[in-house]
mmCIF file of C-alpha atoms in Angstrom:
data_model
loop_
_atom_site.group_PDB
_atom_site.id
_atom_site.type_symbol
_atom_site.label_atom_id
_atom_site.label_comp_id
_atom_site.label_asym_id
_atom_site.label_seq_id
_atom_site.Cartn_x
_atom_site.Cartn_y
_atom_site.Cartn_z
ATOM 1 C CA MET H 1 -60.062 -55.974 -24.186
ATOM 2 C CA LYS H 2 -60.120 -56.745 -27.889
ATOM 3 C CA LEU H 3 -63.221 -56.829 -30.095
ATOM 4 C CA SER H 4 -63.541 -60.287 -31.607
ATOM 5 C CA LEU H 5 -63.670 -58.767 -35.113
ATOM 6 C CA LEU H 6 -60.416 -56.952 -34.503
ATOM 7 C CA ARG H 7 -58.908 -60.089 -33.013
ATOM 8 C CA SER H 8 -59.763 -62.293 -35.965
ATOM 9 C CA SER H 9 -58.468 -59.784 -38.469
ATOM 10 C CA MET H 10 -55.267 -59.397 -36.473
ATOM 11 C CA LEU H 11 -54.940 -63.170 -36.405
ATOM 12 C CA HIS H 12 -55.200 -63.225 -40.169
ATOM 13 C CA ILE H 13 -52.427 -60.663 -40.332
ATOM 14 C CA VAL H 14 -50.335 -62.744 -37.945
ATOM 15 C CA ALA H 15 -51.001 -65.895 -39.954
ATOM 16 C CA LEU H 16 -49.900 -64.173 -43.160
ATOM 17 C CA THR H 17 -46.778 -62.880 -41.453
ATOM 18 C CA LEU H 18 -45.904 -66.312 -40.148
ATOM 19 C CA VAL H 19 -46.202 -67.714 -43.654
ATOM 20 C CA SER H 20 -44.054 -64.908 -45.040
ATOM 21 C CA GLY H 21 -41.378 -65.533 -42.413
ATOM 22 C CA GLY H 22 -41.986 -62.748 -39.956
ATOM 23 C CA TYR H 23 -40.539 -62.604 -36.479
ATOM 24 C CA ALA H 24 -43.372 -64.157 -34.535
ATOM 25 C CA GLN H 25 -42.957 -67.654 -33.161
ATOM 26 C CA VAL H 26 -44.544 -70.472 -35.061
ATOM 27 C CA SER H 27 -47.433 -71.662 -32.962
ATOM 28 C CA HIS H 28 -50.525 -73.357 -34.259
ATOM 29 C CA ALA H 29 -53.863 -71.672 -33.735
ATOM 30 C CA GLY H 30 -55.515 -72.786 -30.518
ATOM 31 C CA VAL H 31 -52.522 -74.552 -28.970
ATOM 32 C CA ILE H 32 -51.860 -73.346 -25.449
ATOM 33 C CA ASP H 33 -48.131 -72.938 -24.835
ATOM 34 C CA THR H 34 -46.214 -74.654 -22.056
ATOM 35 C CA GLY H 35 -45.536 -71.371 -20.290
ATOM 36 C CA TYR H 36 -49.142 -71.366 -19.175
ATOM 37 C CA LEU H 37 -48.462 -74.216 -16.773
ATOM 38 C CA VAL H 38 -45.288 -72.774 -15.270
ATOM 39 C CA ASP H 39 -45.460 -70.424 -12.273
ATOM 40 C CA GLN H 40 -47.433 -67.181 -11.873
ATOM 41 C CA GLU H 41 -44.580 -64.998 -13.019
ATOM 42 C CA VAL H 42 -44.096 -66.850 -16.283
ATOM 43 C CA ARG H 43 -47.812 -67.044 -16.890
ATOM 44 C CA ALA H 44 -48.186 -63.304 -16.379
ATOM 45 C CA ALA H 45 -45.363 -62.576 -18.833
ATOM 46 C CA ARG H 46 -46.857 -64.604 -21.693
ATOM 47 C CA LEU H 47 -47.553 -62.762 -24.916
ATOM 48 C CA ASP H 48 -50.447 -63.703 -27.145
ATOM 49 C CA ARG H 49 -49.830 -63.983 -30.857
ATOM 50 C CA VAL H 50 -50.623 -60.385 -31.640
ATOM 51 C CA GLU H 51 -48.544 -59.060 -28.762
ATOM 52 C CA THR H 52 -45.660 -61.294 -29.795
ATOM 53 C CA LEU H 53 -45.787 -59.927 -33.317
ATOM 54 C CA LEU H 54 -45.865 -56.339 -32.155
ATOM 55 C CA ALA H 55 -43.162 -56.774 -29.515
ATOM 56 C CA SER H 56 -40.902 -58.693 -31.902
ATOM 57 C CA ASP H 57 -41.323 -56.013 -34.504
ATOM 58 C CA SER H 58 -40.556 -53.213 -32.083
ATOM 59 C CA VAL H 59 -37.480 -54.944 -30.656
ATOM 60 C CA ALA H 60 -36.257 -55.754 -34.155
ATOM 61 C CA ARG H 61 -36.454 -52.134 -35.198
ATOM 62 C CA GLN H 62 -34.638 -51.027 -32.059
ATOM 63 C CA LEU H 63 -31.847 -53.549 -32.588
ATOM 64 C CA GLU H 64 -31.500 -52.447 -36.188
ATOM 65 C CA SER H 65 -31.274 -48.822 -35.176
ATOM 66 C CA LEU H 66 -28.528 -49.835 -32.733
ATOM 67 C CA GLY H 67 -26.445 -51.220 -35.543
ATOM 68 C CA VAL H 68 -27.390 -54.885 -35.814
ATOM 69 C CA ASP H 69 -27.219 -56.165 -39.373
ATOM 70 C CA LYS H 70 -30.717 -56.412 -40.842
ATOM 71 C CA ALA H 71 -30.121 -60.004 -41.879
ATOM 72 C CA LEU H 72 -29.302 -61.008 -38.310
ATOM 73 C CA VAL H 73 -32.031 -59.194 -36.457
ATOM 74 C CA ALA H 74 -34.770 -61.785 -36.890
ATOM 75 C CA GLU H 75 -32.690 -64.561 -35.391
ATOM 76 C CA ARG H 76 -31.665 -62.451 -32.438
ATOM 77 C CA VAL H 77 -35.253 -61.539 -31.681
ATOM 78 C CA GLN H 78 -36.326 -65.143 -32.016
ATOM 79 C CA ALA H 79 -33.881 -66.202 -29.307
ATOM 80 C CA LEU H 80 -35.747 -64.262 -26.634
ATOM 81 C CA SER H 81 -38.440 -65.404 -24.221
ATOM 82 C CA ASP H 82 -41.774 -63.576 -23.941
ATOM 83 C CA ALA H 83 -40.682 -61.777 -20.792
ATOM 84 C CA GLU H 84 -37.397 -60.745 -22.392
ATOM 85 C CA LEU H 85 -39.155 -59.447 -25.494
ATOM 86 C CA ARG H 86 -41.484 -57.423 -23.376
ATOM 87 C CA LEU H 87 -38.598 -56.066 -21.316
ATOM 88 C CA LEU H 88 -36.641 -54.934 -24.358
ATOM 89 C CA GLU H 89 -39.729 -53.521 -26.015
ATOM 90 C CA GLN H 90 -40.336 -51.278 -23.036
ATOM 91 C CA GLU H 91 -36.919 -50.646 -21.570
ATOM 92 C CA MET H 92 -34.094 -51.311 -23.972
ATOM 93 C CA ASP H 93 -32.448 -47.967 -23.308
ATOM 94 C CA ALA H 94 -32.373 -48.588 -19.570
ATOM 95 C CA GLN H 95 -30.832 -52.044 -19.955
ATOM 96 C CA ALA H 96 -27.137 -52.468 -19.119
ATOM 97 C CA ALA H 97 -24.922 -53.374 -22.066
ATOM 98 C CA GLY H 98 -21.855 -55.137 -20.736
ATOM 99 C CA GLY H 99 -18.825 -54.051 -22.713
ATOM 100 C CA ASP H 100 -16.681 -51.831 -20.531
ATOM 101 C CA ALA H 101 -17.721 -48.690 -22.331
ATOM 102 C CA LEU H 102 -17.757 -45.796 -19.937
ATOM 103 C CA ALA H 103 -21.265 -44.490 -20.312
ATOM 104 C CA LEU H 104 -20.732 -40.922 -19.300
ATOM 105 C CA ILE H 105 -23.923 -39.292 -18.166
ATOM 106 C CA GLY H 106 -24.943 -36.193 -20.086
ATOM 107 C CA ALA H 107 -23.906 -33.553 -17.577
ATOM 108 C CA VAL H 108 -20.448 -34.967 -16.996
ATOM 109 C CA PHE H 109 -19.912 -35.250 -20.736
ATOM 110 C CA LEU H 110 -20.996 -31.661 -21.272
ATOM 111 C CA VAL H 111 -18.673 -30.362 -18.580
ATOM 112 C CA LEU H 112 -15.770 -32.276 -20.051
ATOM 113 C CA LEU H 113 -16.592 -31.022 -23.507
ATOM 114 C CA ILE H 114 -16.642 -27.406 -22.353
ATOM 115 C CA LEU H 115 -13.374 -27.816 -20.495
ATOM 116 C CA GLU H 116 -11.916 -29.438 -23.586
ATOM 117 C CA VAL H 117 -12.964 -26.573 -25.849
ATOM 118 C CA LEU H 118 -11.536 -24.094 -23.362
ATOM 119 C CA GLY H 119 -8.265 -25.969 -23.528
ATOM 120 C CA VAL H 120 -8.397 -26.875 -19.854
ATOM 121 C CA THR H 121 -8.480 -30.592 -20.464
ATOM 122 C CA ASP H 122 -7.267 -32.942 -23.133
ATOM 123 C CA VAL H 123 -9.557 -35.859 -22.404
ATOM 124 C CA PHE H 124 -10.922 -36.408 -25.887
ATOM 125 C CA LYS H 125 -8.653 -37.596 -28.657
ATOM 126 C CA LYS H 126 -10.644 -35.878 -31.372
ATOM 127 C CA ILE H 127 -13.654 -33.581 -31.348
ATOM 128 C CA MET T 1 -27.175 -63.361 2.884
ATOM 129 C CA VAL T 2 -24.438 -63.561 0.327
ATOM 130 C CA GLU T 3 -21.797 -65.150 2.516
ATOM 131 C CA LEU T 4 -20.400 -68.649 2.332
ATOM 132 C CA GLU T 5 -21.063 -71.241 4.973
ATOM 133 C CA PRO T 6 -18.117 -71.400 7.389
ATOM 134 C CA GLY T 7 -15.625 -74.135 6.608
ATOM 135 C CA THR T 8 -16.397 -74.215 2.887
ATOM 136 C CA ALA T 9 -13.442 -75.531 0.925
ATOM 137 C CA SER T 10 -11.754 -73.522 -1.806
ATOM 138 C CA LEU T 11 -12.368 -74.494 -5.403
ATOM 139 C CA GLU T 12 -11.137 -73.479 -8.830
ATOM 140 C CA LEU T 13 -12.064 -74.771 -12.284
ATOM 141 C CA VAL T 14 -8.563 -74.425 -13.706
ATOM 142 C CA ASP T 15 -9.469 -76.114 -16.980
ATOM 143 C CA THR T 16 -12.016 -73.476 -17.910
ATOM 144 C CA PRO T 17 -10.984 -72.153 -21.313
ATOM 145 C CA PHE T 18 -9.854 -68.581 -21.696
ATOM 146 C CA TYR T 19 -10.761 -66.181 -24.467
ATOM 147 C CA PRO T 20 -9.190 -62.777 -23.964
ATOM 148 C CA GLN T 21 -11.687 -60.146 -24.945
ATOM 149 C CA GLU T 22 -11.471 -57.547 -27.655
ATOM 150 C CA GLN T 23 -12.537 -53.980 -26.946
ATOM 151 C CA PHE T 24 -16.200 -53.809 -25.822
ATOM 152 C CA GLN T 25 -16.573 -57.519 -26.436
ATOM 153 C CA CYS T 26 -16.552 -59.098 -23.015
ATOM 154 C CA GLY T 27 -19.992 -60.477 -23.920
ATOM 155 C CA PRO T 28 -18.809 -62.704 -26.782
ATOM 156 C CA ALA T 29 -15.637 -63.680 -24.913
ATOM 157 C CA VAL T 30 -17.458 -64.647 -21.739
ATOM 158 C CA LEU T 31 -20.186 -66.492 -23.583
ATOM 159 C CA ALA T 32 -17.607 -68.404 -25.617
ATOM 160 C CA THR T 33 -15.923 -69.403 -22.360
ATOM 161 C CA ALA T 34 -19.122 -70.652 -20.785
ATOM 162 C CA LEU T 35 -20.369 -72.449 -23.908
ATOM 163 C CA THR T 36 -17.046 -74.149 -24.557
ATOM 164 C CA SER T 37 -17.004 -75.319 -20.940
ATOM 165 C CA SER T 38 -20.357 -76.968 -21.564
ATOM 166 C CA GLY T 39 -19.079 -78.823 -24.605
ATOM 167 C CA ILE T 40 -19.923 -76.483 -27.472
ATOM 168 C CA ALA T 41 -16.810 -75.528 -29.417
ATOM 169 C CA VAL T 42 -17.251 -71.856 -30.224
ATOM 170 C CA GLU T 43 -15.049 -68.768 -30.491
ATOM 171 C CA PRO T 44 -15.916 -65.198 -29.467
ATOM 172 C CA ASP T 45 -15.979 -64.163 -33.138
ATOM 173 C CA ASP T 46 -18.790 -66.645 -33.753
ATOM 174 C CA LEU T 47 -20.865 -64.945 -31.093
ATOM 175 C CA VAL T 48 -20.378 -61.301 -32.003
ATOM 176 C CA GLU T 49 -23.286 -61.303 -34.395
ATOM 177 C CA ARG T 50 -25.518 -62.910 -31.764
ATOM 178 C CA VAL T 51 -24.859 -60.635 -28.814
ATOM 179 C CA TYR T 52 -22.864 -57.547 -29.723
ATOM 180 C CA LEU T 53 -24.869 -54.345 -30.002
ATOM 181 C CA PRO T 54 -22.773 -51.739 -31.815
ATOM 182 C CA GLY T 55 -24.915 -48.793 -30.807
ATOM 183 C CA ARG T 56 -24.425 -49.635 -27.138
ATOM 184 C CA GLN T 57 -20.844 -50.898 -27.452
ATOM 185 C CA GLY T 58 -21.715 -53.964 -25.452
ATOM 186 C CA SER T 59 -24.082 -56.859 -24.991
ATOM 187 C CA LEU T 60 -27.498 -56.944 -23.381
ATOM 188 C CA GLN T 61 -28.113 -59.465 -20.626
ATOM 189 C CA VAL T 62 -31.161 -61.007 -22.240
ATOM 190 C CA GLU T 63 -29.257 -61.481 -25.487
ATOM 191 C CA MET T 64 -26.570 -63.390 -23.598
ATOM 192 C CA LEU T 65 -29.352 -65.731 -22.484
ATOM 193 C CA GLY T 66 -30.878 -65.868 -25.966
ATOM 194 C CA ALA T 67 -27.579 -66.703 -27.625
ATOM 195 C CA THR T 68 -27.054 -69.477 -25.073
ATOM 196 C CA ARG T 69 -30.401 -70.965 -26.056
ATOM 197 C CA MET T 70 -29.662 -70.832 -29.754
ATOM 198 C CA SER T 71 -26.490 -72.803 -29.091
ATOM 199 C CA GLY T 72 -28.617 -75.619 -27.690
ATOM 200 C CA ARG T 73 -27.796 -74.908 -24.083
ATOM 201 C CA ILE T 74 -30.124 -73.857 -21.290
ATOM 202 C CA PRO T 75 -29.292 -70.551 -19.589
ATOM 203 C CA TYR T 76 -30.185 -70.889 -15.910
ATOM 204 C CA ARG T 77 -30.142 -67.853 -13.645
ATOM 205 C CA VAL T 78 -28.389 -68.491 -10.359
ATOM 206 C CA ASP T 79 -29.368 -67.018 -6.991
ATOM 207 C CA GLY T 80 -27.335 -63.921 -6.168
ATOM 208 C CA ARG T 81 -25.444 -65.630 -3.377
ATOM 209 C CA LEU T 82 -21.849 -66.797 -3.149
ATOM 210 C CA GLN T 83 -23.020 -70.193 -1.975
ATOM 211 C CA ALA T 84 -25.117 -70.594 -5.106
ATOM 212 C CA VAL T 85 -22.109 -69.673 -7.251
ATOM 213 C CA ARG T 86 -19.968 -72.146 -5.392
ATOM 214 C CA ASP T 87 -22.554 -74.907 -5.768
ATOM 215 C CA GLU T 88 -22.404 -74.515 -9.527
ATOM 216 C CA LEU T 89 -18.607 -74.419 -9.513
ATOM 217 C CA ALA T 90 -18.668 -77.637 -7.506
ATOM 218 C CA ALA T 91 -20.702 -79.185 -10.316
ATOM 219 C CA GLY T 92 -18.034 -78.133 -12.789
ATOM 220 C CA ARG T 93 -19.884 -75.174 -14.203
ATOM 221 C CA PRO T 94 -18.340 -71.680 -14.253
ATOM 222 C CA VAL T 95 -20.735 -68.802 -13.615
ATOM 223 C CA VAL T 96 -21.252 -65.835 -15.937
ATOM 224 C CA VAL T 97 -21.765 -62.618 -13.987
ATOM 225 C CA LEU T 98 -22.458 -58.990 -14.818
ATOM 226 C CA GLN T 99 -20.484 -56.510 -12.792
ATOM 227 C CA ASN T 100 -20.485 -52.744 -12.604
ATOM 228 C CA LEU T 101 -16.805 -51.891 -12.350
ATOM 229 C CA GLY T 102 -17.594 -48.193 -12.126
ATOM 230 C CA VAL T 103 -20.018 -46.444 -9.841
ATOM 231 C CA ALA T 104 -23.774 -46.135 -9.990
ATOM 232 C CA ALA T 105 -23.620 -42.667 -11.559
ATOM 233 C CA ILE T 106 -20.965 -43.613 -14.102
ATOM 234 C CA PRO T 107 -21.353 -47.343 -14.655
ATOM 235 C CA LYS T 108 -18.841 -49.553 -16.407
ATOM 236 C CA TRP T 109 -20.777 -52.746 -17.116
ATOM 237 C CA HIS T 110 -18.663 -55.809 -17.596
ATOM 238 C CA TYR T 111 -19.222 -59.529 -18.026
ATOM 239 C CA ALA T 112 -16.843 -61.990 -16.424
ATOM 240 C CA VAL T 113 -16.786 -65.684 -15.578
ATOM 241 C CA VAL T 114 -16.331 -66.855 -12.002
ATOM 242 C CA VAL T 115 -14.100 -69.927 -12.022
ATOM 243 C CA GLY T 116 -12.903 -70.118 -8.435
ATOM 244 C CA ILE T 117 -13.396 -69.164 -4.822
ATOM 245 C CA ASP T 118 -10.502 -69.153 -2.346
ATOM 246 C CA THR T 119 -12.101 -69.224 1.073
ATOM 247 C CA ASP T 120 -8.827 -69.027 2.989
ATOM 248 C CA ARG T 121 -7.746 -65.786 1.347
ATOM 249 C CA GLY T 122 -11.261 -64.471 0.822
ATOM 250 C CA GLU T 123 -10.804 -64.145 -2.939
ATOM 251 C CA ILE T 124 -12.735 -64.779 -6.154
ATOM 252 C CA VAL T 125 -11.026 -65.920 -9.341
ATOM 253 C CA LEU T 126 -12.492 -64.720 -12.630
ATOM 254 C CA ARG T 127 -11.800 -65.057 -16.322
ATOM 255 C CA SER T 128 -12.130 -61.371 -17.035
ATOM 256 C CA GLY T 129 -11.167 -59.077 -19.872
ATOM 257 C CA VAL T 130 -7.618 -59.951 -20.873
ATOM 258 C CA ASP T 131 -6.852 -61.657 -17.573
ATOM 259 C CA LYS T 132 -6.952 -65.410 -17.476
ATOM 260 C CA ARG T 133 -6.988 -65.202 -13.695
ATOM 261 C CA ARG T 134 -8.280 -61.965 -12.312
ATOM 262 C CA VAL T 135 -8.230 -62.278 -8.554
ATOM 263 C CA SER T 136 -10.517 -60.021 -6.589
ATOM 264 C CA SER T 137 -11.299 -59.819 -2.902
ATOM 265 C CA ILE T 138 -14.708 -61.245 -2.112
ATOM 266 C CA SER T 139 -15.880 -57.903 -0.791
ATOM 267 C CA THR T 140 -14.865 -56.036 -3.951
ATOM 268 C CA PHE T 141 -16.421 -58.701 -6.103
ATOM 269 C CA LEU T 142 -19.666 -58.531 -4.154
ATOM 270 C CA ARG T 143 -19.724 -54.768 -4.412
ATOM 271 C CA THR T 144 -19.390 -54.879 -8.205
ATOM 272 C CA TRP T 145 -21.825 -57.743 -8.484
ATOM 273 C CA ARG T 146 -24.414 -56.144 -6.234
ATOM 274 C CA ARG T 147 -24.837 -53.262 -8.691
ATOM 275 C CA SER T 148 -26.230 -55.633 -11.288
ATOM 276 C CA ASN T 149 -28.578 -57.019 -8.639
ATOM 277 C CA TYR T 150 -26.337 -60.050 -8.455
ATOM 278 C CA TRP T 151 -27.136 -61.095 -12.009
ATOM 279 C CA GLY T 152 -25.528 -64.323 -13.098
ATOM 280 C CA PHE T 153 -26.234 -67.520 -14.983
ATOM 281 C CA VAL T 154 -24.808 -70.901 -15.862
ATOM 282 C CA VAL T 155 -24.895 -72.740 -19.149
ATOM 283 C CA LEU T 156 -26.572 -76.111 -18.771
ATOM 284 C CA ARG T 157 -26.381 -79.132 -20.990
ATOM 285 C CA PRO T 158 -29.999 -80.157 -21.573
ATOM 286 C CA ASP T 159 -29.593 -83.542 -19.873
ATOM 287 C CA VAL T 160 -28.348 -82.052 -16.602
ATOM 288 C CA LEU T 161 -30.170 -80.166 -13.866
ATOM 289 C CA PRO T 162 -28.542 -77.393 -11.859
ATOM 290 C CA THR T 163 -27.368 -77.989 -8.286
ATOM 291 C CA ASN T 164 -30.070 -77.228 -5.703
ATOM 292 C CA VAL T 165 -32.405 -76.585 -8.586
ATOM 293 C CA ASP T 166 -35.330 -74.222 -8.237
ATOM 294 C CA ARG T 167 -38.033 -76.241 -9.877
ATOM 295 C CA GLU T 168 -40.170 -73.413 -11.276
ATOM 296 C CA ARG T 169 -37.177 -71.503 -12.516
ATOM 297 C CA TYR T 170 -35.865 -74.596 -14.274
ATOM 298 C CA LEU T 171 -39.203 -75.471 -15.855
ATOM 299 C CA ALA T 172 -39.547 -71.891 -17.059
ATOM 300 C CA ALA T 173 -36.082 -72.074 -18.600
ATOM 301 C CA VAL T 174 -36.998 -75.251 -20.481
ATOM 302 C CA ALA T 175 -40.297 -73.762 -21.619
ATOM 303 C CA ASP T 176 -38.299 -70.839 -23.017
ATOM 304 C CA MET T 177 -36.053 -73.259 -24.928
ATOM 305 C CA GLN T 178 -39.175 -74.704 -26.489
ATOM 306 C CA LYS T 179 -40.554 -71.292 -27.269
ATOM 307 C CA VAL T 180 -37.467 -70.257 -29.212
ATOM 308 C CA GLY T 181 -37.529 -73.480 -31.205
ATOM 309 C CA GLN T 182 -34.793 -75.503 -29.493
ATOM 310 C CA ARG T 183 -36.971 -78.597 -29.556
ATOM 311 C CA GLU T 184 -34.383 -81.303 -29.166
ATOM 312 C CA ALA T 185 -32.866 -79.612 -26.145
ATOM 313 C CA ALA T 186 -36.316 -79.032 -24.664
ATOM 314 C CA ALA T 187 -37.279 -82.689 -25.115
ATOM 315 C CA THR T 188 -34.070 -83.841 -23.432
ATOM 316 C CA ALA T 189 -34.612 -81.408 -20.602
ATOM 317 C CA TRP T 190 -38.264 -82.354 -20.030
ATOM 318 C CA ASN T 191 -37.180 -85.976 -19.777
ATOM 319 C CA ALA T 192 -34.409 -85.039 -17.351
ATOM 320 C CA ALA T 193 -36.989 -83.135 -15.311
ATOM 321 C CA LEU T 194 -39.304 -86.163 -15.239
ATOM 322 C CA GLU T 195 -36.470 -88.257 -13.836
ATOM 323 C CA THR T 196 -36.098 -85.788 -11.008
ATOM 324 C CA TRP T 197 -39.822 -85.091 -10.564
ATOM 325 C CA PRO T 198 -41.726 -88.113 -11.857
ATOM 326 C CA GLY T 199 -45.135 -87.198 -13.233
ATOM 327 C CA ASP T 200 -44.390 -83.486 -13.351
ATOM 328 C CA PRO T 201 -47.345 -81.998 -15.287
ATOM 329 C CA VAL T 202 -45.386 -79.133 -16.848
ATOM 330 C CA SER T 203 -42.851 -81.554 -18.332
ATOM 331 C CA LEU T 204 -45.580 -83.874 -19.599
ATOM 332 C CA PHE T 205 -47.424 -80.946 -21.129
ATOM 333 C CA GLY T 206 -44.218 -79.648 -22.676
ATOM 334 C CA LEU T 207 -43.503 -83.027 -24.251
ATOM 335 C CA GLY T 208 -47.096 -83.127 -25.484
ATOM 336 C CA ASN T 209 -46.665 -79.784 -27.214
ATOM 337 C CA LEU T 210 -43.417 -80.922 -28.811
ATOM 338 C CA GLU T 211 -45.253 -83.948 -30.205
ATOM 339 C CA LEU T 212 -48.068 -81.756 -31.476
ATOM 340 C CA ALA T 213 -45.575 -79.563 -33.302
ATOM 341 C CA ALA T 214 -43.878 -82.604 -34.809
ATOM 342 C CA GLY T 215 -47.133 -84.207 -35.923
ATOM 343 C CA GLY T 216 -46.994 -86.939 -33.288
ATOM 344 C CA ASN T 217 -50.690 -86.713 -32.499
ATOM 345 C CA VAL T 218 -50.985 -90.091 -30.805
ATOM 346 C CA GLU T 219 -47.989 -89.420 -28.570
ATOM 347 C CA ALA T 220 -49.286 -85.923 -27.844
ATOM 348 C CA GLU T 221 -52.627 -87.403 -26.838
ATOM 349 C CA ASP T 222 -50.879 -89.712 -24.371
ATOM 350 C CA HIS T 223 -48.986 -86.872 -22.744
ATOM 351 C CA PHE T 224 -52.028 -84.628 -22.409
ATOM 352 C CA ARG T 225 -54.088 -87.484 -20.978
ATOM 353 C CA ALA T 226 -51.336 -88.015 -18.421
ATOM 354 C CA VAL T 227 -51.619 -84.383 -17.371
ATOM 355 C CA ILE T 228 -55.392 -84.652 -17.097
ATOM 356 C CA ALA T 229 -55.091 -87.791 -14.997
ATOM 357 C CA LEU T 230 -53.112 -85.727 -12.515
ATOM 358 C CA ASN T 231 -55.503 -82.808 -12.678
ATOM 359 C CA THR T 232 -58.924 -83.216 -14.239
ATOM 360 C CA GLU T 233 -59.448 -79.461 -14.107
ATOM 361 C CA SER T 234 -56.568 -78.859 -16.505
ATOM 362 C CA VAL T 235 -58.151 -76.638 -19.098
ATOM 363 C CA ALA T 236 -54.919 -76.223 -21.046
ATOM 364 C CA ALA T 237 -54.372 -79.975 -21.313
ATOM 365 C CA ARG T 238 -57.947 -80.602 -22.455
ATOM 366 C CA ASN T 239 -57.630 -77.869 -25.036
ATOM 367 C CA ASN T 240 -54.453 -79.272 -26.515
ATOM 368 C CA LEU T 241 -55.818 -82.815 -26.246
ATOM 369 C CA ALA T 242 -58.808 -81.726 -28.310
ATOM 370 C CA ILE T 243 -56.431 -80.595 -31.037
ATOM 371 C CA ALA T 244 -54.483 -83.861 -30.948
ATOM 372 C CA LEU T 245 -57.755 -85.802 -31.204
ATOM 373 C CA ALA T 246 -59.170 -83.682 -34.013
ATOM 374 C CA ARG T 247 -56.015 -84.238 -36.012
ATOM 375 C CA GLN T 248 -56.645 -87.963 -35.656
ATOM 376 C CA SER T 249 -60.187 -87.387 -36.933
ATOM 377 C CA LEU T 250 -61.579 -88.360 -33.523
ATOM 378 C CA PHE T 251 -64.023 -85.483 -33.685
ATOM 379 C CA ASP T 252 -66.582 -86.538 -31.108
ATOM 380 C CA GLU T 253 -63.903 -87.034 -28.484
ATOM 381 C CA ALA T 254 -62.314 -83.744 -29.486
ATOM 382 C CA ARG T 255 -65.624 -81.934 -29.117
ATOM 383 C CA ARG T 256 -66.114 -83.480 -25.682
ATOM 384 C CA GLU T 257 -62.682 -82.325 -24.524
ATOM 385 C CA ILE T 258 -62.983 -78.761 -25.766
ATOM 386 C CA ALA T 259 -66.485 -78.502 -24.305
ATOM 387 C CA LEU T 260 -65.138 -79.629 -20.938
ATOM 388 C CA ALA T 261 -62.291 -77.142 -21.236
ATOM 389 C CA LEU T 262 -64.659 -74.262 -22.002
ATOM 390 C CA ASP T 263 -66.914 -75.348 -19.170
ATOM 391 C CA ASN T 264 -64.104 -75.494 -16.629
ATOM 392 C CA ASN T 265 -62.337 -72.352 -17.766
ATOM 393 C CA ASP T 266 -62.275 -69.356 -15.471
ATOM 394 C CA ASP T 267 -59.238 -67.686 -17.006
ATOM 395 C CA PRO T 268 -60.142 -65.006 -19.551
ATOM 396 C CA THR T 269 -56.673 -65.096 -21.109
ATOM 397 C CA LEU T 270 -57.421 -68.589 -22.387
ATOM 398 C CA GLU T 271 -60.771 -67.814 -23.893
ATOM 399 C CA ALA T 272 -59.400 -66.913 -27.334
ATOM 400 C CA GLU T 273 -57.402 -70.129 -27.657
ATOM 401 C CA LEU T 274 -60.308 -72.267 -26.490
ATOM 402 C CA ARG T 275 -62.580 -70.690 -29.079
ATOM 403 C CA ASP T 276 -59.912 -71.139 -31.747
ATOM 404 C CA THR T 277 -59.689 -74.802 -30.848
ATOM 405 C CA GLU T 278 -63.444 -75.170 -31.018
ATOM 406 C CA GLU T 279 -63.392 -73.648 -34.502
ATOM 407 C CA LEU T 280 -60.440 -75.804 -35.512
ATOM 408 C CA VAL T 281 -62.223 -78.996 -34.479
ATOM 409 C CA GLU T 282 -65.281 -78.040 -36.476
ATOM 410 C CA SER T 283 -63.319 -76.976 -39.533
ATOM 411 C CA LEU T 284 -61.353 -80.231 -39.545
ATOM 412 C CA ALA T 285 -64.578 -82.186 -39.077
ATOM 413 C CA ALA T 286 -66.241 -80.284 -41.926
ATOM 414 C CA ARG T 287 -63.409 -81.218 -44.282
ATOM 415 C CA GLN T 288 -64.110 -84.879 -43.685
ATOM 416 C CA TYR T 289 -67.669 -84.813 -44.919
#
């Protein structure tokens, strides 16, 4: 899947990032992580060092764009397992966010908005 | 599937703390409740910066788990069955659940904490929102819980295993603690696991990796050898053993182990690490001479 030249240069990038305090987990070169011995599901969800870096980076940017303080993002990303990182990287928008906000779907919102403008409803406090 | 066994007694954890939630912040409130129950004194305000996502006006499930880990507690997913919830309540642990209080098309996602089940009246008691005791019929509760695919978890102290523990799920949870850097909790948990499952290779391997990270090369060697004794084909254990040996300047032994690992390996996803270890052994050996 990866050319060995590409892999070693990516590893150098990862190593530099780890030293400079990037998001990727500290893991020494060559050490196989404990997840490898857990069941099939966990094993399949493992991220290698490059994937971890990329996923962490992507999730961090998404969290930041959703209003998380830049200074806090790294720690939040670091709290997640490989499978969770992968999930957020691919599907953050589809993930439920528990908070009681009524997530009105687009069409319903549009209808309400039109009715509001027409003076039929008074659902919104301010437009 | 989700029903309780007939004749199950009612139960309520009345001492579970209560943190009324602020707007959109059922995540921090619920997490504070569960963490405090497990012995970590924390307020919802302390957790806002760990789980609240302003752009979504709520908290993501995986971040609830992550924040639990970073508090030194193990988040353990429970089966989506009332009996499983009750088993945890019986052990003194309230259960965090995600409900959809709306409908599928217009969801209203909400975290709450199950603290009691009244089997006579068919009711669930929750710490929920601004209600210290929100009582819901079992059927309503199940309907709202079903929409999250019965998602729920408990907060475990690292020295305690869940009731009717699912071994793989538990080991995975501990491995995740280790991955995020909660080493003390992971060590405690691996040892608790070994008391329940003596000689468990995952726990031994996990402890070995903790030692490697802490510079305990001799101890790491012991743990990895224990894994190999249980399974001589263990490529991962031989790989990590090679590293522990090389760090002790035992280069010939290290070379033997990594050669055996490479020989026995039929998993392409390990190839890169095995080669890295081979290089590491040689580079450490070269520095000696």
